[in-house]
Each structure stands twice: as structure tokens, then as C-alpha cells.
Coordinates of C-alpha atoms in Angstrom, one line a residue:
X30 CA 0.0 0.0 0.0
X31 CA 1.2 3.5 -0.9
X32 CA 0.8 6.0 1.8
X33 CA 1.1 9.8 1.3
X34 CA 1.5 12.5 3.8
X35 CA 0.3 15.9 2.7
X36 CA 1.1 18.8 5.0
X37 CA 1.0 21.7 2.6
X38 CA -2.0 23.9 3.3
X39 CA -3.7 25.2 0.2
X40 CA -4.9 28.5 1.7
X41 CA -2.0 30.0 3.6
X42 CA -3.6 33.3 4.4
X43 CA -6.8 34.5 5.9
X44 CA -7.5 36.4 2.6
X45 CA -7.2 33.2 0.6
X46 CA -9.4 31.3 3.0
X47 CA -12.1 34.0 2.9
X48 CA -12.0 33.9 -0.9
X49 CA -12.5 30.1 -0.8
X50 CA -15.4 30.4 1.7
X51 CA -17.0 33.1 -0.4
X52 CA -16.8 30.9 -3.5
X53 CA -18.5 28.0 -1.7
X54 CA -21.1 30.3 -0.3
X55 CA -21.9 31.6 -3.8
X56 CA -22.2 28.0 -4.9
X57 CA -24.9 27.4 -2.3
X58 CA -22.9 24.8 -0.3
X59 CA -22.6 26.4 3.1
X60 CA -23.7 29.1 5.4
X61 CA -20.6 30.7 6.9
X62 CA -22.4 31.9 10.1
X63 CA -23.3 29.7 13.0
X64 CA -26.0 30.5 15.5
X65 CA -23.7 33.0 17.3
X66 CA -22.5 34.5 14.0
X67 CA -18.9 33.5 14.6
X68 CA -16.6 31.3 12.5
X69 CA -13.2 29.7 12.8
X70 CA -10.7 28.2 10.4
X71 CA -10.3 24.4 10.2
X72 CA -7.1 23.3 8.5
X73 CA -7.4 19.7 7.3
X74 CA -4.5 17.5 6.2
X75 CA -5.2 14.0 4.9
X76 CA -2.8 11.3 5.9
X77 CA -2.3 7.7 4.9
X78 CA -4.6 7.8 1.8
X79 CA -3.7 4.9 -0.6
X80 CA -2.2 6.2 -3.9
X81 CA -5.0 4.4 -5.8
X82 CA -7.6 6.9 -4.6
X83 CA -8.2 9.4 -7.4
X84 CA -10.8 11.6 -5.6
X85 CA -11.4 12.7 -2.0
X86 CA -14.7 14.3 -0.8
X87 CA -15.1 16.3 2.4
X88 CA -18.2 17.5 4.2
X89 CA -18.6 19.4 7.5
X90 CA -21.9 19.4 9.3
X91 CA -23.3 20.0 12.8
X92 CA -26.2 21.6 14.7
X93 CA -27.0 25.3 13.9
X94 CA -25.1 25.3 10.5
X95 CA -25.7 24.4 6.9
X96 CA -23.7 21.4 5.7
X97 CA -20.5 22.4 3.9
X98 CA -19.9 20.2 0.9
X99 CA -19.4 17.7 -0.3
X100 CA -16.3 19.4 -1.6
X101 CA -14.3 17.4 -4.1
X102 CA -10.5 17.7 -3.9
X103 CA -8.7 17.4 -7.2
X104 CA -6.1 14.7 -7.7
X105 CA -2.9 15.5 -5.7
X106 CA -4.8 18.0 -3.5
X107 CA -5.4 16.6 0.0
X108 CA -5.0 19.6 2.3
X109 CA -7.2 22.7 2.7
X110 CA -8.5 25.3 5.1
X111 CA -12.2 25.8 5.6
X112 CA -14.2 28.6 7.4
X113 CA -16.5 26.7 9.7
X114 CA -19.2 28.1 12.0
X115 CA -18.1 27.8 15.6
X116 CA -19.7 25.2 17.7
X117 CA -18.9 22.1 19.9
X118 CA -20.1 19.3 17.6
X119 CA -18.7 19.8 14.1
X120 CA -18.6 16.6 12.1
X121 CA -15.8 16.2 9.6
X122 CA -16.3 13.4 7.1
X123 CA -13.8 12.5 4.4
X124 CA -14.1 9.6 2.0
X125 CA -12.3 8.2 -1.0
X126 CA -12.4 4.7 -2.4
X127 CA -12.7 2.2 0.5
X128 CA -11.2 4.6 3.0
X129 CA -12.8 7.1 5.3
X130 CA -12.2 9.5 8.2
X131 CA -14.8 10.8 10.6
X132 CA -14.1 13.2 13.5
X133 CA -16.5 15.1 15.8
X134 CA -14.7 18.2 17.2
X135 CA -15.4 21.7 18.5
X136 CA -14.5 24.7 16.4
X137 CA -13.7 28.0 18.1
X138 CA -12.7 31.4 16.8
X139 CA -9.1 30.3 17.3
X140 CA -9.6 27.6 14.7
X141 CA -8.8 23.9 14.5
X142 CA -6.1 21.7 12.9
X143 CA -7.0 18.2 11.9
X144 CA -4.6 15.4 10.9
X145 CA -7.1 13.1 9.1
X146 CA -5.6 9.6 9.1
X147 CA -7.7 7.6 6.6
X148 CA -8.8 4.2 7.6
X149 CA -10.7 1.5 5.6
X150 CA -14.4 1.0 6.0
X151 CA -15.5 -1.8 8.2
X152 CA -16.7 -4.4 5.7
X153 CA -18.5 -7.5 7.0
X154 CA -19.1 -10.6 4.8
X155 CA -22.8 -11.0 5.9
X156 CA -22.9 -14.5 4.5
X157 CA -26.4 -15.7 5.1
X158 CA -27.9 -12.4 4.1
X159 CA -26.0 -12.5 0.7
X160 CA -24.5 -9.1 1.1
X161 CA -21.5 -7.0 2.3
X162 CA -22.4 -4.9 5.3
X163 CA -20.4 -1.7 5.1
X164 CA -20.1 0.9 7.9
X165 CA -17.6 3.7 8.7
X166 CA -17.3 3.0 12.4
X167 CA -18.6 0.9 15.3
X168 CA -21.6 3.3 15.6
X169 CA -22.9 2.1 12.3
X170 CA -22.3 5.4 10.5
X171 CA -22.9 5.3 6.7
X172 CA -24.5 1.8 6.8
X173 CA -24.7 0.3 3.3
X174 CA -25.8 -3.2 2.3
X175 CA -24.1 -4.1 -0.9
X176 CA -26.0 -6.9 -2.7
X177 CA -24.4 -6.8 -6.2
X178 CA -21.5 -5.4 -8.0
X179 CA -21.2 -4.4 -11.7
X180 CA -18.9 -6.3 -14.0
X181 CA -17.8 -4.2 -16.9
X182 CA -18.7 -5.3 -19.5
X183 CA -21.6 -7.5 -18.2
X184 CA -24.6 -7.5 -15.9
X185 CA -24.6 -6.9 -12.2
X186 CA -23.2 -9.9 -10.2
X187 CA -25.2 -10.7 -7.1
X188 CA -23.1 -11.2 -4.0
X189 CA -23.9 -14.7 -2.9
X190 CA -22.7 -16.0 0.5
X191 CA -19.5 -13.9 0.8
X192 CA -16.9 -15.8 2.9
X193 CA -14.1 -13.3 3.5
X194 CA -12.8 -9.8 2.6
X195 CA -9.4 -8.1 2.6
X196 CA -7.7 -5.1 1.0
X197 CA -5.1 -5.4 -1.7
X198 CA -1.9 -3.5 -2.0
X199 CA -3.7 -0.7 -3.9
X200 CA -6.4 -0.2 -1.3
X201 CA -9.1 -2.0 -3.3
X202 CA -11.4 -4.5 -1.7
X203 CA -11.0 -8.3 -2.3
X204 CA -14.1 -10.4 -1.8
X205 CA -14.5 -14.2 -2.2
X206 CA -18.1 -15.3 -3.1
X207 CA -19.7 -17.7 -5.5
X208 CA -16.4 -19.5 -6.1
X209 CA -14.9 -16.4 -7.5
X210 CA -12.4 -13.8 -6.3
X211 CA -13.6 -10.3 -7.0
X212 CA -11.7 -7.0 -6.7
X213 CA -14.1 -4.1 -6.2
X214 CA -12.8 -0.6 -6.8
X215 CA -15.5 1.5 -5.1
X216 CA -17.9 1.1 -2.1
X217 CA -21.0 2.4 -3.9
X218 CA -24.0 0.1 -4.0
X219 CA -23.1 -0.7 -7.6
X220 CA -19.3 -0.7 -7.2
X221 CA -17.6 -1.6 -10.4
X222 CA -15.5 -4.8 -10.5
X223 CA -11.9 -4.3 -11.4
X224 CA -11.2 -8.0 -11.7
X225 CA -13.3 -11.1 -11.5
X226 CA -11.4 -14.4 -11.3
X227 CA -12.5 -17.9 -10.7
X228 CA -10.3 -19.1 -7.8
X229 CA -12.0 -22.3 -6.6
X230 CA -11.4 -23.1 -3.0
X231 CA -10.2 -19.7 -1.8
X232 CA -12.7 -19.7 1.2
X233 CA -9.7 -19.8 3.5
X234 CA -7.2 -17.3 2.3
X235 CA -4.6 -14.6 3.1
X236 CA -3.4 -11.7 0.9
X237 CA 0.3 -10.8 0.9
X238 CA 0.3 -7.0 0.2
X239 CA 4.1 -6.9 0.0
X240 CA 4.3 -9.5 -2.7
X241 CA 0.9 -9.0 -4.3
X242 CA 0.0 -12.7 -3.8
X243 CA -3.1 -14.5 -2.7
X244 CA -2.5 -17.6 -0.6
X245 CA -5.4 -20.0 -0.1
X246 CA -6.0 -23.4 1.3
X247 CA -7.5 -25.9 -1.1
X248 CA -8.0 -28.9 1.2
X249 CA -4.8 -30.6 0.0
X250 CA -2.2 -27.9 0.3
X251 CA -1.6 -24.2 0.0
X252 CA -1.9 -22.4 -3.3
X253 CA -0.3 -19.0 -4.3
X254 CA -2.1 -17.1 -7.0
X255 CA -0.5 -14.0 -8.6
X256 CA -3.4 -13.1 -11.0
X257 CA -1.9 -15.1 -13.8
X258 CA -1.3 -18.6 -12.4
X259 CA -1.2 -20.8 -9.3
X260 CA 1.8 -22.3 -7.5
X261 CA 1.1 -25.2 -5.2
X262 CA 2.8 -25.6 -1.7
X263 CA 2.7 -28.8 0.2
X264 CA 0.9 -28.6 3.6
X265 CA -0.5 -31.6 5.4
X266 CA -2.4 -29.8 8.1
X267 CA -6.1 -29.0 8.0
X268 CA -6.6 -25.2 7.8
X269 CA -9.7 -23.3 9.1
X270 CA -8.1 -19.8 9.0
X271 CA -5.0 -18.1 7.5
X272 CA -3.2 -14.7 7.8
X273 CA -0.1 -13.1 6.4
X274 CA 2.6 -12.1 8.9
X275 CA 5.8 -10.2 8.4
X276 CA 8.7 -11.7 6.3
X277 CA 6.2 -13.5 4.0
X278 CA 5.3 -16.0 6.7
X279 CA 1.7 -17.4 6.8
X280 CA -0.1 -18.1 10.1
X281 CA -2.5 -21.0 10.0
X282 CA -5.1 -22.3 12.5
X283 CA -6.8 -25.6 12.3
X284 CA -5.4 -29.1 12.8
X285 CA -1.7 -28.9 12.7
X286 CA 0.7 -30.5 10.2
X287 CA 3.0 -31.2 13.0
X288 CA 0.4 -33.6 14.4
X289 CA -0.6 -35.2 11.1
X290 CA -3.7 -33.0 11.0
X291 CA -5.1 -34.6 14.2
X292 CA -4.5 -32.0 16.9
X293 CA -5.9 -28.4 16.8
X294 CA -3.5 -25.6 17.1
X295 CA -1.7 -22.7 15.2
X296 CA 1.3 -22.9 12.9
X297 CA 3.8 -20.6 11.2
X298 CA 4.4 -21.6 7.6
X299 CA 7.3 -20.5 5.4
X300 CA 6.5 -20.6 1.7
X301 CA 10.1 -20.0 0.8
X302 CA 11.1 -23.4 2.3
X303 CA 7.8 -25.2 2.1
X304 CA 8.0 -25.9 5.8
X305 CA 6.3 -25.3 9.1
X306 CA 8.8 -23.4 11.2
X307 CA 6.8 -23.0 14.4
X308 CA 3.8 -24.8 15.9
X309 CA 1.6 -24.5 19.0
X310 CA -1.0 -26.9 20.3
X311 CA -2.3 -27.3 23.8
X312 CA -5.4 -29.3 24.8
X313 CA -6.1 -26.8 27.6
X314 CA -6.4 -24.0 25.1
X315 CA -7.9 -25.7 22.0
X316 CA -10.9 -27.9 22.5
X317 CA -11.4 -28.0 18.8
X318 CA -9.8 -26.1 15.8
X319 CA -9.8 -22.4 16.1
X320 CA -11.8 -20.5 13.4
X321 CA -9.6 -17.6 12.3
X322 CA -6.3 -15.8 12.7
X323 CA -5.0 -12.3 12.0
X324 CA -1.7 -10.5 12.3
X325 CA -1.7 -7.0 13.8
X326 CA 1.1 -4.8 15.2
X327 CA 3.6 -7.7 15.2
X328 CA 1.4 -10.2 17.1
X329 CA -0.7 -13.1 16.0
X330 CA -4.4 -13.1 17.2
X331 CA -6.6 -16.2 17.1
X332 CA -10.4 -16.5 17.3
X333 CA -11.1 -19.6 19.3
X334 CA -14.9 -19.8 19.8
X335 CA -14.9 -23.3 21.2
X336 CA -12.0 -22.8 23.6
X337 CA -12.6 -22.9 27.4
X338 CA -13.4 -19.8 29.3
X339 CA -10.4 -17.5 29.5
X340 CA -9.2 -18.7 26.0
X341 CA -11.8 -17.4 23.5
X342 CA -9.3 -15.0 21.9
X343 CA -5.5 -15.7 22.0
X344 CA -2.4 -13.5 21.5
X345 CA 0.9 -15.0 20.3
X346 CA 4.3 -13.5 19.5
X347 CA 5.8 -14.4 16.1
X348 CA 7.5 -17.5 17.6
X349 CA 4.0 -18.7 18.6
X350 CA 4.6 -18.2 22.3
X351 CA 1.3 -17.6 24.0
X352 CA 1.4 -14.0 25.3
X353 CA -2.1 -13.4 26.5
X354 CA -5.7 -14.8 26.4
X355 CA -9.1 -13.7 27.5
X356 CA -12.8 -14.2 26.8
X357 CA -15.6 -16.1 28.4
X358 CA -19.1 -17.1 27.6
X359 CA -21.6 -14.5 28.9
X360 CA -22.8 -15.1 32.5
X361 CA -26.1 -13.5 31.5
X362 CA -26.7 -13.8 27.7
X363 CA -29.2 -11.1 27.8
X364 CA -26.7 -8.7 29.2
X365 CA -23.2 -9.5 28.0
X366 CA -20.3 -7.7 29.5
X367 CA -16.8 -6.6 28.2
X368 CA -14.5 -9.6 27.7
X369 CA -17.5 -11.9 27.1
X370 CA -18.1 -13.5 23.7
X371 CA -20.9 -15.7 22.3
X372 CA -18.5 -17.2 19.8
X373 CA -15.6 -15.1 18.2
X374 CA -15.5 -16.5 14.7
X375 CA -13.8 -14.2 12.2
X376 CA -11.6 -11.1 12.2
X377 CA -12.7 -8.1 10.2
X378 CA -10.0 -6.7 7.8
X379 CA -9.0 -3.3 9.2
X380 CA -5.4 -2.5 8.0
X381 CA -4.9 -0.6 11.3
X382 CA -4.5 -1.1 15.0
X383 CA -8.1 -2.1 15.7
X384 CA -9.2 -5.6 16.5
X385 CA -12.7 -6.3 15.3
X386 CA -14.4 -9.7 15.6
X387 CA -17.5 -11.2 14.2
X388 CA -19.1 -12.7 17.3
X389 CA -22.0 -15.1 16.9
X390 CA -23.8 -17.9 18.8
X391 CA -27.1 -19.2 20.1
X392 CA -29.8 -21.6 18.8
X393 CA -32.3 -20.9 16.1
X394 CA -35.2 -22.8 17.6
X395 CA -34.7 -21.2 20.9
X396 CA -34.7 -17.7 19.3
X397 CA -31.4 -16.9 20.9
X398 CA -29.2 -16.2 17.8
X399 CA -26.6 -13.5 18.2
X400 CA -24.7 -11.8 15.4
X401 CA -22.7 -8.7 16.4
X402 CA -19.3 -7.0 16.0
X403 CA -17.0 -6.6 18.9
X404 CA -14.0 -4.2 18.9
X405 CA -11.3 -3.9 21.5
X406 CA -7.8 -2.6 21.8
X407 CA -5.9 -5.7 22.8
X408 CA -6.3 -9.2 24.3
X409 CA -6.4 -9.1 28.1
X410 CA -7.9 -5.6 28.4
X411 CA -11.4 -4.1 28.2
X412 CA -9.9 -0.9 26.8
X413 CA -11.7 0.2 23.6
X414 CA -14.5 -2.4 24.1
X415 CA -17.3 -1.6 21.7
X416 CA -20.2 -3.7 20.2
X417 CA -22.4 -3.1 17.3
X418 CA -25.3 -4.9 15.5
X419 CA -27.7 -7.7 16.2
X420 CA -29.2 -10.8 14.5
X421 CA -31.4 -10.1 11.5
X422 CA -31.5 -9.0 7.9
X423 CA -32.3 -5.3 8.2
X424 CA -30.0 -2.3 8.6
X425 CA -27.5 -2.7 11.5
X426 CA -28.2 -6.4 11.6
X427 CA -26.1 -9.5 10.5
X428 CA -26.5 -13.2 9.9
X429 CA -23.0 -14.4 9.4
X430 CA -23.5 -17.1 12.0
X431 CA -26.3 -19.7 11.8
X432 CA -27.1 -22.7 13.9
X433 CA -30.2 -25.0 13.8

């Protein structure tokens, strides 16, 4: 991924900023006066936007003011100064491609400087609802249910039972559904397909952004796809989840190769040597194979829904030494508390420091099904604990987990 830091302010003087505000006012996009008639200058610098984003849009809204924008920044222009009505709750929204930034901040007569670090949308493969659920944050802002994408040339392709999503090295979305790998360029409800490839068996996969490869488990081994052809790697374990780490290593959960595919655990696989270089299994940690794995900030995180209490989510170092674990079943399912999970099943691709899990459980005939997102800062801590969503097929609802 290409990141850019833009710190040059377009309007370096009050005079230039006033001219800009006057232009927008004449265009009918904003009212420069708040309820108290005062304004302040907000300088916005966009950081960490992928180089593939060709256009950024910014809006500013809040109580007692007319919405500013959306203003479209021309290619190469990602910094500007706006005259904004003063007030405590000014909402700055920036979007471009699959990346977004949202900040609620007060604007005073002294002004405000914002360093807008772009982050990807939260995209959930809502499998049993046949859609991608897309939100900007854990409050559900900007909810979209994407049910089809446009193949050019060709008719819209319905999104059927999506299994996983990730972001490629250009900031585009990768989705696997209907036995095909799809690269989607834009998060609109009819987002155009950049590439549509049949990659059978890629339900368990990991994308190498450094090398531009897709690794996926086929049931008999690991395959590496580069967009043109496939290279096969021998692996005798039984994978249920994969993630790319640093140095080109792949972390795999399931039944380990070291045990002859009989014992559940987590392994570190080196494609350069076709070998497992580290392996961890412990009957006190894994009652059955874990469901998913991710690599964030130099650590390996494992979703272990069937593990005993205290071991629902695991944290390992790169040598697969267990660093921390937490998570228990809710003592009161009607009132779950932080550090309690119904069944952490799959990590959401975030490209950042956040950990977001798809958490599901319950029984259909008992009307106790749970489908929600859980976000937290790190294993072993309740810091940053947030939940969002519930079971169903409407807005702010999911059905990625199903049990009968």
C-alpha cells in the first residue's frame, strides 16, 4: 500500500481562506455563520490515503449550521483550510475509495487543525444475508448493504454467500463469493468490478500485500495465486483460517501439520522453504480447531470460539509463544459484559491497529441467535471495548452465524 503525507496547506492566508469560503457560499454549499455568527478556520491535512484513490470528498456538518460540501478535492490536493461556524459538535467526514475519516470536534474562533488519518471502511461478509455490510465506524455510520457489483462489461453480479474480505496493496477490496475472487474498486452500492477471477477453494485465504500474492488453502495444500497462475505448496495440516505475517510467513489455524492433521493448534508456515517453522498446540487451550487468525502490530491473534473460558481470543508472538488470552461465555446472555463472547468466529480486515471480531452464537429454535461486531484494543484488556449490531436481515443487523 502506498501512503502519502500531505502537509501543505492550500490556503496560507486569511485572505485566501475568505475567498474560498465566499466561493463555496456563492455556490450554495454552506452558510458561513453559525448560531452565534462566529466562524473559525479548520485546517485539514489528509494522511495515509492509498495512492490508488483518485478523488477525495469532504463534508462538514453540525447543529446550527448548513452542511459544507461535499467538496471534491482534485487529484494531488489533499489539504485545505475551511471557514466553519463555531460550535462544539462539528462533524468532519472525508471519504475516498474504500477509505474514510470521521471526527467530531469543536471549532472555536481560534480555529482547529485536523490530521485526518484515513482508515478503511468496516466491511462484514454477511454470508447468510448474501451481502456485504459496510459501515464507517462501530456506531454504524454510513450503513450500506451491498448486494451486487457491476462487472464491466456485463450485468450486475449478485453477492452470494461472501466468505471473506481483505484489502489489496492498492487499497481495493478483495471479496470471495460464489467460487470467485472479486476485486471491487468502489464502495458504492453498484461498485464496479476491477477484476473477476474464478479461484476455486479460496474460502480460507490470506493476501500478501508486500508481494501481491493471494495464498489460499485448497484442502490438500496451500496455493499461491498471482493473478496469472497458481503455484502449489505442500501442507499436510487442515486449515480453518489463515493470515499473512511479516517476512512473508503465513499463520494457519486448524489441525496442525506437526500432528498429522489430528491435533488443533496454530502454525507458522514459510512458503520459501515449504515448511512449518513454528507450531503451538495445547489441549487446555484448543478444545477443537480455532476459526480464524490475524496479524496486527507484530502479534498473532486467534479467534477460538470453542475454547474454554479464558481462552476465547488468543495473542501470540511471532514465535508462537502464548502472550495473553481472554474471553468467556456471557454469564447473562441477555446482558453480555466486556471480555465476554458468544463465539468469536472471524476477524474483520481493518489494516490498522483495531481488532474487530464477528461474534455469533445461540440456537435458532430457541430464538437466541446472536450476530454482532466486537471491537477492542488488545487481548487481556477491556480498553476500547465496543459492540455493534444484532441478529437479523435489516439495517444494522447481520447473519454471518447460523445454527439450527
